[in-house]
PDB file of C-alpha atoms in Angstrom:
ATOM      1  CA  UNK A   1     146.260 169.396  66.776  1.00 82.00           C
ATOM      2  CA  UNK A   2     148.196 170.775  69.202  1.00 92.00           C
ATOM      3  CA  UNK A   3     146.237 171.103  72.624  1.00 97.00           C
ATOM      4  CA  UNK A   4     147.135 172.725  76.066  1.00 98.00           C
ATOM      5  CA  UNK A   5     147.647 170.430  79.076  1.00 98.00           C
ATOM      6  CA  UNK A   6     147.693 171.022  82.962  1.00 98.00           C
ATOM      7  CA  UNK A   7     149.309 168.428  84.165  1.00 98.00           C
ATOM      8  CA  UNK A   8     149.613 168.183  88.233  1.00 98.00           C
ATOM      9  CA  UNK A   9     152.604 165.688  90.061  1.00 95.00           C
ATOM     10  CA  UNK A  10     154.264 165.951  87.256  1.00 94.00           C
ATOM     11  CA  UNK A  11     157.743 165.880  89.257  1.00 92.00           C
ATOM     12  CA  UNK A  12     158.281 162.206  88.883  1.00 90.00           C
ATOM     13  CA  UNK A  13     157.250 159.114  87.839  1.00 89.00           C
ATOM     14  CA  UNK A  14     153.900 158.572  85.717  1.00 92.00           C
ATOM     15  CA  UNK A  15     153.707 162.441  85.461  1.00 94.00           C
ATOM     16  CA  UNK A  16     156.570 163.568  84.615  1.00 95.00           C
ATOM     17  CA  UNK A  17     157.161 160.849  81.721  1.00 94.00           C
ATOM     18  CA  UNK A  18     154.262 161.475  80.480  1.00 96.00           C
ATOM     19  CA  UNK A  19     154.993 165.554  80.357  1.00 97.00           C
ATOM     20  CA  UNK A  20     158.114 164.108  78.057  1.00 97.00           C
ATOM     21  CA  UNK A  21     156.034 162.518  75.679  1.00 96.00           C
ATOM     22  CA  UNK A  22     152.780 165.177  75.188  1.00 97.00           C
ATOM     23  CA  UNK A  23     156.278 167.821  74.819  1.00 97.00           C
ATOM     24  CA  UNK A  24     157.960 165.815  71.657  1.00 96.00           C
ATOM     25  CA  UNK A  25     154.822 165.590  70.808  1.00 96.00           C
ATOM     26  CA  UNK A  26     153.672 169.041  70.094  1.00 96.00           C
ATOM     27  CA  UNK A  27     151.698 169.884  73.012  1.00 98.00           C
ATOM     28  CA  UNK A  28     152.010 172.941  75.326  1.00 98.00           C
ATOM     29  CA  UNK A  29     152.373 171.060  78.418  1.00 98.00           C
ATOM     30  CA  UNK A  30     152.299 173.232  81.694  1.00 98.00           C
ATOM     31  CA  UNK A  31     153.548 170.780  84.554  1.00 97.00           C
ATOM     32  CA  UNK A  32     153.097 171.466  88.343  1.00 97.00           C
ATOM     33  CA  UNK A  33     154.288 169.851  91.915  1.00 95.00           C
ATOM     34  CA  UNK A  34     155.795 171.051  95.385  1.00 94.00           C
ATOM     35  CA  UNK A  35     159.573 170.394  93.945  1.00 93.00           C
ATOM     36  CA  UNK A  36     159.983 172.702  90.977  1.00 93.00           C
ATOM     37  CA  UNK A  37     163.105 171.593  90.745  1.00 94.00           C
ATOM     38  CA  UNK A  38     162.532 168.281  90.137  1.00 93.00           C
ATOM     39  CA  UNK A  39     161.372 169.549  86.333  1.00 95.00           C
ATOM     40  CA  UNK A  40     164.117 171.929  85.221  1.00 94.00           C
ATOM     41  CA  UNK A  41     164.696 168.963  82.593  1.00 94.00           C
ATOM     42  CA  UNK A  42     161.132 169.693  81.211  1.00 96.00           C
ATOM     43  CA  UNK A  43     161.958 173.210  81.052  1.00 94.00           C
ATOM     44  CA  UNK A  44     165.105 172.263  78.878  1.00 94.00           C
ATOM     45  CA  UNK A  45     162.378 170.084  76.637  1.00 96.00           C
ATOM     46  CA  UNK A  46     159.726 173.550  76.283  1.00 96.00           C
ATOM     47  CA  UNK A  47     157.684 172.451  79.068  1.00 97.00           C
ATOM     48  CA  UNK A  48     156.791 175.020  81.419  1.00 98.00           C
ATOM     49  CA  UNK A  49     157.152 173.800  85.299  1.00 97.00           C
ATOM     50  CA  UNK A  50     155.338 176.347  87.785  1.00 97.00           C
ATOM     51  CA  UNK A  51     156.055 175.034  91.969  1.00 97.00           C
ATOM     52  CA  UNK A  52     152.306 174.884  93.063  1.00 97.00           C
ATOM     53  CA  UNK A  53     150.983 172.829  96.212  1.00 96.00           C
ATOM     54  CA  UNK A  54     147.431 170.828  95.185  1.00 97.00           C
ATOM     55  CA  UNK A  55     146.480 171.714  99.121  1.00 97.00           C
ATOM     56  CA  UNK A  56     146.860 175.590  98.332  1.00 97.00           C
ATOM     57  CA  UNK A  57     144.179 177.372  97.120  1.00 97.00           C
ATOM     58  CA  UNK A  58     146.331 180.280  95.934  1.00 97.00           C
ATOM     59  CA  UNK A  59     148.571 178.039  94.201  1.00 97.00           C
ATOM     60  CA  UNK A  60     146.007 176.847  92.378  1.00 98.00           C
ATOM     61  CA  UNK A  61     144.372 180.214  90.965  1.00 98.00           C
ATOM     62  CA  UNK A  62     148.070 181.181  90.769  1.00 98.00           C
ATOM     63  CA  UNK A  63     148.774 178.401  88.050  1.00 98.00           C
ATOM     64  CA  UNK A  64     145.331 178.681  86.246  1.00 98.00           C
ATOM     65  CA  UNK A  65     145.658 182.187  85.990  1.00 98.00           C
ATOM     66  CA  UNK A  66     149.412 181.968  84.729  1.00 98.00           C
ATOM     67  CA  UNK A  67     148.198 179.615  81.552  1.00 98.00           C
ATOM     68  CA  UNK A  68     145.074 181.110  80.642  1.00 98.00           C
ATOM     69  CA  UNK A  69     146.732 184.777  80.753  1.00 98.00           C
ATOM     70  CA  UNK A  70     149.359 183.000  78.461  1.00 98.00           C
ATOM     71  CA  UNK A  71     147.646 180.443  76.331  1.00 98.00           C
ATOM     72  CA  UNK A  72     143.667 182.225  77.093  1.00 97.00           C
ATOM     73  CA  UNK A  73     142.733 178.005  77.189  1.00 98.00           C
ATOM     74  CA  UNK A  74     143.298 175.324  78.981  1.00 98.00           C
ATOM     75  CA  UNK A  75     142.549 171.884  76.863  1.00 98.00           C
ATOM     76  CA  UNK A  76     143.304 168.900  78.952  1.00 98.00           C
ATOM     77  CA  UNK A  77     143.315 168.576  82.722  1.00 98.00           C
ATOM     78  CA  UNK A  78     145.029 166.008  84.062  1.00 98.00           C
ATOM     79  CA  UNK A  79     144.865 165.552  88.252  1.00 98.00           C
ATOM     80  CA  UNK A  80     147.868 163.054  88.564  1.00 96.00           C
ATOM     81  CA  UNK A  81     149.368 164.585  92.040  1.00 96.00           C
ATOM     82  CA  UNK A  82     148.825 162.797  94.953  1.00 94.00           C
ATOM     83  CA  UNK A  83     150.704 159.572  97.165  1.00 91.00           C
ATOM     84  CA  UNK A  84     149.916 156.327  99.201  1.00 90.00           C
ATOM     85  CA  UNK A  85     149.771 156.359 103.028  1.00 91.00           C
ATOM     86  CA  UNK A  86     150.082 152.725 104.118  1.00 90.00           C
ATOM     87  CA  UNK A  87     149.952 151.033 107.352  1.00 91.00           C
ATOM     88  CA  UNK A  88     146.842 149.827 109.870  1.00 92.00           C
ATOM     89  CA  UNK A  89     143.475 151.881 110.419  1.00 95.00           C
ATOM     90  CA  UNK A  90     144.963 151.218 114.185  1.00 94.00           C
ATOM     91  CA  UNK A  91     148.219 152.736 113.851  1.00 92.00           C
ATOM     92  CA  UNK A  92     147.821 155.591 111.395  1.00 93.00           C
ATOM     93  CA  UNK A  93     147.251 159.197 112.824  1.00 93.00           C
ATOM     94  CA  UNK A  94     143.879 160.503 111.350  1.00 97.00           C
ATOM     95  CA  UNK A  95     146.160 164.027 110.836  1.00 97.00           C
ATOM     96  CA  UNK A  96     148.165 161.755 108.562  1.00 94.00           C
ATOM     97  CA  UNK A  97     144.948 160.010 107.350  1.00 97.00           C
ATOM     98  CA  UNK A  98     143.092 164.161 107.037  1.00 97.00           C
ATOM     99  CA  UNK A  99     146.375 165.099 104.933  1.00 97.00           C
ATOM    100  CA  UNK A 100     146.208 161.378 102.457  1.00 95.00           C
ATOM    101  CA  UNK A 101     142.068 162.777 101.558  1.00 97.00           C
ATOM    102  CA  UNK A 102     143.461 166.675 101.506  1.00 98.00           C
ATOM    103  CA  UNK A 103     146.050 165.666  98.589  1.00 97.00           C
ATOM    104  CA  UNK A 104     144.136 162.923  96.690  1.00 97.00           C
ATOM    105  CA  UNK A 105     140.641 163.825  96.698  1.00 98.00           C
ATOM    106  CA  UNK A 106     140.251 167.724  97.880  1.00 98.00           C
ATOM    107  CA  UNK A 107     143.292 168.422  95.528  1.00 97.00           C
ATOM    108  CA  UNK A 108     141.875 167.287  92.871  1.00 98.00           C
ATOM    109  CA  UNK A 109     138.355 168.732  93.544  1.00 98.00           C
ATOM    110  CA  UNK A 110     139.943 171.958  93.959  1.00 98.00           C
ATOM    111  CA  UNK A 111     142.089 171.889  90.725  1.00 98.00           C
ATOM    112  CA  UNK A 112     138.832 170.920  89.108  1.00 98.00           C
ATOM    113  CA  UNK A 113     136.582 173.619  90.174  1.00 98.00           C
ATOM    114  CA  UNK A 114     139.253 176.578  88.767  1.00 98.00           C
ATOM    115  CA  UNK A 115     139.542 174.884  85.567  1.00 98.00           C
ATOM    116  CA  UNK A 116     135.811 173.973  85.059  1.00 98.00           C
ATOM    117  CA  UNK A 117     134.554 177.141  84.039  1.00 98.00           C
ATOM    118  CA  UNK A 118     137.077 177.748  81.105  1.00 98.00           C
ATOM    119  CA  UNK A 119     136.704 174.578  79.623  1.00 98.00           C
ATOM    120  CA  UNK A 120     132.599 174.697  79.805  1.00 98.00           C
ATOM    121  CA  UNK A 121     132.873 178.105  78.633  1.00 97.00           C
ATOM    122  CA  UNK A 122     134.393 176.776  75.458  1.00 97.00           C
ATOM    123  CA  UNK A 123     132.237 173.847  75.394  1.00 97.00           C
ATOM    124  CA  UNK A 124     135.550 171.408  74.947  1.00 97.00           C
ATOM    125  CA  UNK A 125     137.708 169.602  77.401  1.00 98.00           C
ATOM    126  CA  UNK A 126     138.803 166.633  78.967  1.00 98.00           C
ATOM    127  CA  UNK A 127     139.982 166.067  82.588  1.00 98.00           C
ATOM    128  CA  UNK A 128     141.748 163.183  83.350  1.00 98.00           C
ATOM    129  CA  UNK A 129     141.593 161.929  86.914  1.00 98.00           C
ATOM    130  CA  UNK A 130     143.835 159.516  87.878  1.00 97.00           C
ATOM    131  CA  UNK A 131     142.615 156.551  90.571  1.00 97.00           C
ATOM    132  CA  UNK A 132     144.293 153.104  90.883  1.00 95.00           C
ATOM    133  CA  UNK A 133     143.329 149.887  90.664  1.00 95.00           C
ATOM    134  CA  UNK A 134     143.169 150.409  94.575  1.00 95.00           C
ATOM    135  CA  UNK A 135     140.071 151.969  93.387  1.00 96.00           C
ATOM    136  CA  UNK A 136     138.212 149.626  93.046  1.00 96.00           C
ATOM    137  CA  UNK A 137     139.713 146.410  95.156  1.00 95.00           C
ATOM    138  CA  UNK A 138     141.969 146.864  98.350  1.00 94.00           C
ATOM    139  CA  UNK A 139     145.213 145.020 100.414  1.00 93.00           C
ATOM    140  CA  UNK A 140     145.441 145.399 104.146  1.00 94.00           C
ATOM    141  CA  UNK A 141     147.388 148.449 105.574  1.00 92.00           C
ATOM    142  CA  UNK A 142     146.689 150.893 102.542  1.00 93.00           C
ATOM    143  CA  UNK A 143     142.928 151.515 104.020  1.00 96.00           C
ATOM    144  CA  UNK A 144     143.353 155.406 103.452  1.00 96.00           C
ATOM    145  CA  UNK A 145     144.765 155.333 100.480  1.00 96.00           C
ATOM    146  CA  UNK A 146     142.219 153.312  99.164  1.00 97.00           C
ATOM    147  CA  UNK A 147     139.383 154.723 100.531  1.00 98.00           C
ATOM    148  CA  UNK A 148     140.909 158.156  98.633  1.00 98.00           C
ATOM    149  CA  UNK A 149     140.892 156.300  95.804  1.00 98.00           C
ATOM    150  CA  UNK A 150     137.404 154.996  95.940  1.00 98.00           C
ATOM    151  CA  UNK A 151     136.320 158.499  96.449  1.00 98.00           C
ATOM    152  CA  UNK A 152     138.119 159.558  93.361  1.00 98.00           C
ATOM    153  CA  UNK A 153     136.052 157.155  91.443  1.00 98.00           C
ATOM    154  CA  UNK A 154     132.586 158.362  92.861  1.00 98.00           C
ATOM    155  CA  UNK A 155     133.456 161.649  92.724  1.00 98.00           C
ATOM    156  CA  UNK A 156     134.674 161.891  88.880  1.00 98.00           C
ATOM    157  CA  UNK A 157     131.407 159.460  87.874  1.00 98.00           C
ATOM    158  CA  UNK A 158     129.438 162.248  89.202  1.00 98.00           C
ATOM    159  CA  UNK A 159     131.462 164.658  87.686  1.00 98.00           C
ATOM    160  CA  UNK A 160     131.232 162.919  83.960  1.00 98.00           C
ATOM    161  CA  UNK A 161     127.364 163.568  84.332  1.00 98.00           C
ATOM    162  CA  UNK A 162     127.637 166.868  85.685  1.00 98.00           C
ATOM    163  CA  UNK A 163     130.442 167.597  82.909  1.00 98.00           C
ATOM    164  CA  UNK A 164     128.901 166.016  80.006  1.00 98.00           C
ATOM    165  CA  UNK A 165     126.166 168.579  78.592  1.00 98.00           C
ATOM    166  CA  UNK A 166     129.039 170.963  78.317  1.00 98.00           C
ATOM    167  CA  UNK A 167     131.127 168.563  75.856  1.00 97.00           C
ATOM    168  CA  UNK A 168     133.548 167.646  78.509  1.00 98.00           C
ATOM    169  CA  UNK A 169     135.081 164.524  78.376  1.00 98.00           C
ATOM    170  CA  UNK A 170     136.166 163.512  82.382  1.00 98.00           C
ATOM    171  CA  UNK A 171     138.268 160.085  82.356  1.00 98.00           C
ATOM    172  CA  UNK A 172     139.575 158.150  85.195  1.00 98.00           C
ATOM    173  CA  UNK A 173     142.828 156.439  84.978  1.00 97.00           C
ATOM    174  CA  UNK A 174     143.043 153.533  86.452  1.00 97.00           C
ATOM    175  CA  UNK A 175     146.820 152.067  87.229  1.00 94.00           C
ATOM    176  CA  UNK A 176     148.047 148.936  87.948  1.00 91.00           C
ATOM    177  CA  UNK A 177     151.510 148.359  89.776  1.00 85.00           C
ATOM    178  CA  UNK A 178     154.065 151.267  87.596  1.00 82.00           C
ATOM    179  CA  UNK A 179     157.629 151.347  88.798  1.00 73.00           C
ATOM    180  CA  UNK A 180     157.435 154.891  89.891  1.00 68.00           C
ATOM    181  CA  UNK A 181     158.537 156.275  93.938  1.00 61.00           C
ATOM    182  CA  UNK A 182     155.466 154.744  95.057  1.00 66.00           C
ATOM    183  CA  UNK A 183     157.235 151.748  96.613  1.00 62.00           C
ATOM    184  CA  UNK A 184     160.276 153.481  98.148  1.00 66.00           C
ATOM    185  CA  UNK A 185     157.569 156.104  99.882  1.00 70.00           C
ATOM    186  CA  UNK A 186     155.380 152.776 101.165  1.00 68.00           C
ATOM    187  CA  UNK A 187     158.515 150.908 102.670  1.00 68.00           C
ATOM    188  CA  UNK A 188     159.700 154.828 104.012  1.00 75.00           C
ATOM    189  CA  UNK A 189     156.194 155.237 106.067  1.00 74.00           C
ATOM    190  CA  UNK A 190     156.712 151.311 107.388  1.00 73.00           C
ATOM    191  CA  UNK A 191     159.924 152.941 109.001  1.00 74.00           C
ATOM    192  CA  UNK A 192     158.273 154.974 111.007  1.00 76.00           C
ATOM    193  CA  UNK A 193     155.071 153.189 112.457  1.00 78.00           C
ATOM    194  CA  UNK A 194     155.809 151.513 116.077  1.00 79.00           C
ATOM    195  CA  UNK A 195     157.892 149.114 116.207  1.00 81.00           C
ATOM    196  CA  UNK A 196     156.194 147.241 118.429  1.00 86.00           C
ATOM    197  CA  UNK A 197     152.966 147.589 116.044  1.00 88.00           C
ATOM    198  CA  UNK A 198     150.519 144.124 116.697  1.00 92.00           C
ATOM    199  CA  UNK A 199     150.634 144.643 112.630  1.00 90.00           C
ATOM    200  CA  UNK A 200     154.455 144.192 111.955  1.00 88.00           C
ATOM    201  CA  UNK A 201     154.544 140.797 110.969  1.00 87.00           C
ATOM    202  CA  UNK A 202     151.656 141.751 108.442  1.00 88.00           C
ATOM    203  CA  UNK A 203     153.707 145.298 107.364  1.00 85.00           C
ATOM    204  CA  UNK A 204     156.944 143.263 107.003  1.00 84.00           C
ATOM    205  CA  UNK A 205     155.316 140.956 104.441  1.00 84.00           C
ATOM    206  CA  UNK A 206     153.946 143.373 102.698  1.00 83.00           C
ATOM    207  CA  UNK A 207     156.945 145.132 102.506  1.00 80.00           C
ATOM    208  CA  UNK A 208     159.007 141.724 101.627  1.00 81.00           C
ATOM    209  CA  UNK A 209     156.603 141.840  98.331  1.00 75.00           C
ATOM    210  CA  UNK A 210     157.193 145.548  97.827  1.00 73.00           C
ATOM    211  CA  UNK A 211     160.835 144.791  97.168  1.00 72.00           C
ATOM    212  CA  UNK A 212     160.783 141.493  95.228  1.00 71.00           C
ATOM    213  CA  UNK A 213     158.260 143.833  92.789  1.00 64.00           C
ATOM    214  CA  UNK A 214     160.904 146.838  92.556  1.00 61.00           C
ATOM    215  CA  UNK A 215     163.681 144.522  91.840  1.00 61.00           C
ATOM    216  CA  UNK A 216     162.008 141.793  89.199  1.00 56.00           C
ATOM    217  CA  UNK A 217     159.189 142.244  86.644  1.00 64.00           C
ATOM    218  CA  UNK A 218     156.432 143.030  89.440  1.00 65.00           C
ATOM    219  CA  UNK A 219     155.726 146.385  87.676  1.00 76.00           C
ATOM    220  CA  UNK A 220     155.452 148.326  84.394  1.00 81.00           C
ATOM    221  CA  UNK A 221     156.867 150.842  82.919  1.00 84.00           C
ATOM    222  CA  UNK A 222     155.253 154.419  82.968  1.00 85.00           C
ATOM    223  CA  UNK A 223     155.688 154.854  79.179  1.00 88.00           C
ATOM    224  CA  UNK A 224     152.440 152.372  79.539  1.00 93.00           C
ATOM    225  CA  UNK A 225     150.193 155.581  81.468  1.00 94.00           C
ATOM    226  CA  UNK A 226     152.128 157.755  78.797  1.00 94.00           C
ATOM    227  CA  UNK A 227     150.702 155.665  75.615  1.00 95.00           C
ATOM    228  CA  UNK A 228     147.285 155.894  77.495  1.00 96.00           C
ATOM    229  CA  UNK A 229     147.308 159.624  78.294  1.00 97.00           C
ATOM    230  CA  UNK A 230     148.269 160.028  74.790  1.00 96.00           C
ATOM    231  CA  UNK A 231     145.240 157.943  73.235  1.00 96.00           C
ATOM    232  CA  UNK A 232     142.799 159.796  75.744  1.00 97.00           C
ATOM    233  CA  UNK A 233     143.980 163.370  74.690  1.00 96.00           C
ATOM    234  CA  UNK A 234     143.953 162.590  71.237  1.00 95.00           C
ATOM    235  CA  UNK A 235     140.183 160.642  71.213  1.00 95.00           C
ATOM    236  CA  UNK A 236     137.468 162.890  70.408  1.00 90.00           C
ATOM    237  CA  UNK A 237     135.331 160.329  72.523  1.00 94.00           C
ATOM    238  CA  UNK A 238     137.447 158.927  75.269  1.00 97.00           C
ATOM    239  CA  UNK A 239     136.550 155.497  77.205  1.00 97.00           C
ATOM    240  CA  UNK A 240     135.459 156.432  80.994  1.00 98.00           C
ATOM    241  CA  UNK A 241     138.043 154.199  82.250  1.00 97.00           C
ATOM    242  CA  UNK A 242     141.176 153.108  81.636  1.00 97.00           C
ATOM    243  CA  UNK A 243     143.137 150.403  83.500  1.00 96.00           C
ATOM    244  CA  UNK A 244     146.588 150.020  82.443  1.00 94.00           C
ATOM    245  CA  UNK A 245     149.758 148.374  83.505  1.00 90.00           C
ATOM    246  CA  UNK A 246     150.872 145.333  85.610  1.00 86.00           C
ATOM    247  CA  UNK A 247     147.870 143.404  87.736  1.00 88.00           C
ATOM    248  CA  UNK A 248     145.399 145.982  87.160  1.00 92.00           C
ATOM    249  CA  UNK A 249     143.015 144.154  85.499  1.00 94.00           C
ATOM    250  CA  UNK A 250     142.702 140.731  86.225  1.00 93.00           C
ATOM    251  CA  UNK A 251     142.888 141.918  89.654  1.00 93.00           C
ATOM    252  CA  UNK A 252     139.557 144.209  89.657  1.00 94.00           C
ATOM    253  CA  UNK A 253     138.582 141.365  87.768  1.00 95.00           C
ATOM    254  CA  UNK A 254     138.757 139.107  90.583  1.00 94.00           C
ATOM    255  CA  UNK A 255     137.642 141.612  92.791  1.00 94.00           C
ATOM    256  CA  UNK A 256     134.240 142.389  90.876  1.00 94.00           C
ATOM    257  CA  UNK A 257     133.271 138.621  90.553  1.00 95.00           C
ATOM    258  CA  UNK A 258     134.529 136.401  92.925  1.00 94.00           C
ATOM    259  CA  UNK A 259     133.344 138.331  96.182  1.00 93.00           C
ATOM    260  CA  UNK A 260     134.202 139.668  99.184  1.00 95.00           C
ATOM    261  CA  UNK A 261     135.607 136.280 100.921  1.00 96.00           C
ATOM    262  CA  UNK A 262     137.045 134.822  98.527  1.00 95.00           C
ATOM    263  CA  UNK A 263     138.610 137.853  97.218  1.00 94.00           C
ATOM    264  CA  UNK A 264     139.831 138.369 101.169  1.00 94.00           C
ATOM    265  CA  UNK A 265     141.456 134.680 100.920  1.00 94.00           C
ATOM    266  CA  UNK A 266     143.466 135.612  97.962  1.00 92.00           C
ATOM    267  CA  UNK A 267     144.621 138.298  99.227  1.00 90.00           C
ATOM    268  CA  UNK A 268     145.641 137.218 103.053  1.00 90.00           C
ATOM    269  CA  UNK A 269     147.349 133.733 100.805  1.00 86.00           C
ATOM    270  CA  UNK A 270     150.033 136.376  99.947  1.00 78.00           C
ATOM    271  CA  UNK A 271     150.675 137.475 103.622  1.00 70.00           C
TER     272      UNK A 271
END
C-alpha cells in the first residue's frame, strides 16, 4: 500500500538513498533539507524536494502545509536531518554546542509537534526518529553530539507512550558507522579547533581512525538504513529500536554490560 512519507536530511547520505528506494518503490516520498539542490535527482525519480531549514519554524508549517494541502495525509515521519559536532567539552563554543541541540533534538521536536496532530487525527502513523549508536555509548571529543543523541532517545521513549493510544507507531533508528559525509564534516570541524588545543594529540588519533574507516571496510553501506526504513514502514507493528550497520551492536553491547571503566579502557586502547 502505497503510504506518504516526510522525510527530513534527505540531501545526502542515509536520507537521500533511502528517498530512492521508498520512490521505486511506490511511495509518495516528500524529501526536505537546507540544499534543495542537492535533490533535483529525486525530483527526476517523482520525489518531491521542498528547501526547508529543521531550525525554522516557518519552514516547517511551510512543508506540512504543502503535503497535507496536496496529499490531505501524512503517513510516515521520518526526522533523519541533523550532523555531528566533534571536538573537547573545553574547546567547543557552547553557540556551536546551542546550534548541535537546535538541529538534532529541537528540530526534530519541532517537526514532530506539526505533524502530530494529523497523524492522531487519523489514528495511524509512524515517526521514525533517527539516533546513533552514539546514543547510547560515547568516544571522547563527540560529547555534544552525543549528549543530542541521548536526548533523542529519552525524548522519543516518552513520545512512544505519549503516541501510542492514538495508534502511532514512533521508532528510533539506531546507526552504526554508514559511509555517508559524516566523516569528511568530523575531520572538517578538527580543522578549525586551535591548533595549539591540549586535545590535539587525542583529535589527531581520532581523526587517523576516521580515515582508515572511509578508505577500508570501517563502514556500511546506507542501502543497510534503506532495507530498515523499508521493513519499519511496511510493519504494521514496528520494533522500538533498530540498530543497524557496522559496530552498532556489539558496541552498545559492550557498553550496556561491561561498565563504565572498562568500557572507558576500550575505548582510550584505540587512542
Amino acid at each position: 500500500m502505497s503510504k506518504v512519507i516526510l522525510i527530513t536530511g534527505a540531501s545526502s547520505g542515509m536520507g537521500k538513498e533511502t528517498a530512492k528506494t521508498l520512490i521505486q518503490k511506490g511511495h509518495t516520498v516528500y524529501t526536505v533539507a537546507r540544499r534543495i539542490e542537492q535533490m533535483e535527482d529525486l525530483k527526476s525519480l517523482g520525489g518531491h524536494p521542498i528547501q526547508m531549514d529543521v531550525t525554522n519554524n516557518g519552514d516547517i508549517q511551510h512543508v506540512v502545509d504543502t503535503i497535507i494541502k496536496e496529499q490531505g495525509k501524512i503517513d510516515v515521519l521520518w526526522n533523519n536531518a541533523g550532523y555531528g559536532l566533534y571536538g573537547s567539552v573545553e574547546d567547543i563554543p557552547l553557540d556551536d554546542a546551542r546550534k548541535q541541540m537546535e538541529v538534532n533534538v529541537f528540530g526534530m521536536a519541532a517537526m514532530t509537534q506539526k505533524v502530530a496532530p494529523f497523524m492522531r487525527k487519523a489514528k495511524s502513523g509512524t515517526i521514525i526518529n533517527t539516533s546513533s549508536m552514539g546514543g547510547k555509548m560515547y568516544f571522547p571529543m563527540g560529547a555534544w553530539y552525543h549528549a543530542s543523541k541521548h536526548a533523542v532517545e529519552g525524548l522519543s521513549d516518552c513520545l512512544r507512550l505519549e503516541l501510542k493510544p492514538f495508534g502511532i507507531n514512533v521508532v528510533v533508528l539506531e546507526p552504526g558507522f554508514i559511509a555517508t559525509e559524516f566523516g569528511s564534516v568530523l575531520l572538517e570541524q578538527f580543522d578549525k579547533l586551535p591548533k595549539e588545543s591540549a586535545y590535539r594529540n587525542m583529535m589527531d588519533k581520532i581523526a587517523e581512525g576516521t580515515k582508515k574507516a572511509a578508505q577500508g571496510n570501517g563502514s556500511s553501506k546506507p542501502s543497510v538504513i534503506s532495507d530498515a526504513v523499508v521493513k519499519i514502514i511496511h510493519s504494521k507493528k514496528p520494533k522500538t529500536r533498530y540498530r543497524v550497520g557496522k559496530f552498532a551492536k556489539p558496541m552498545v553491547w559492550m557498553r550496556t554490560y561491561l561498565g563504565d571503566r572498562l568500557f572507558d579502557n576500550i575505548v582510550m586502547s584505540q587512542m
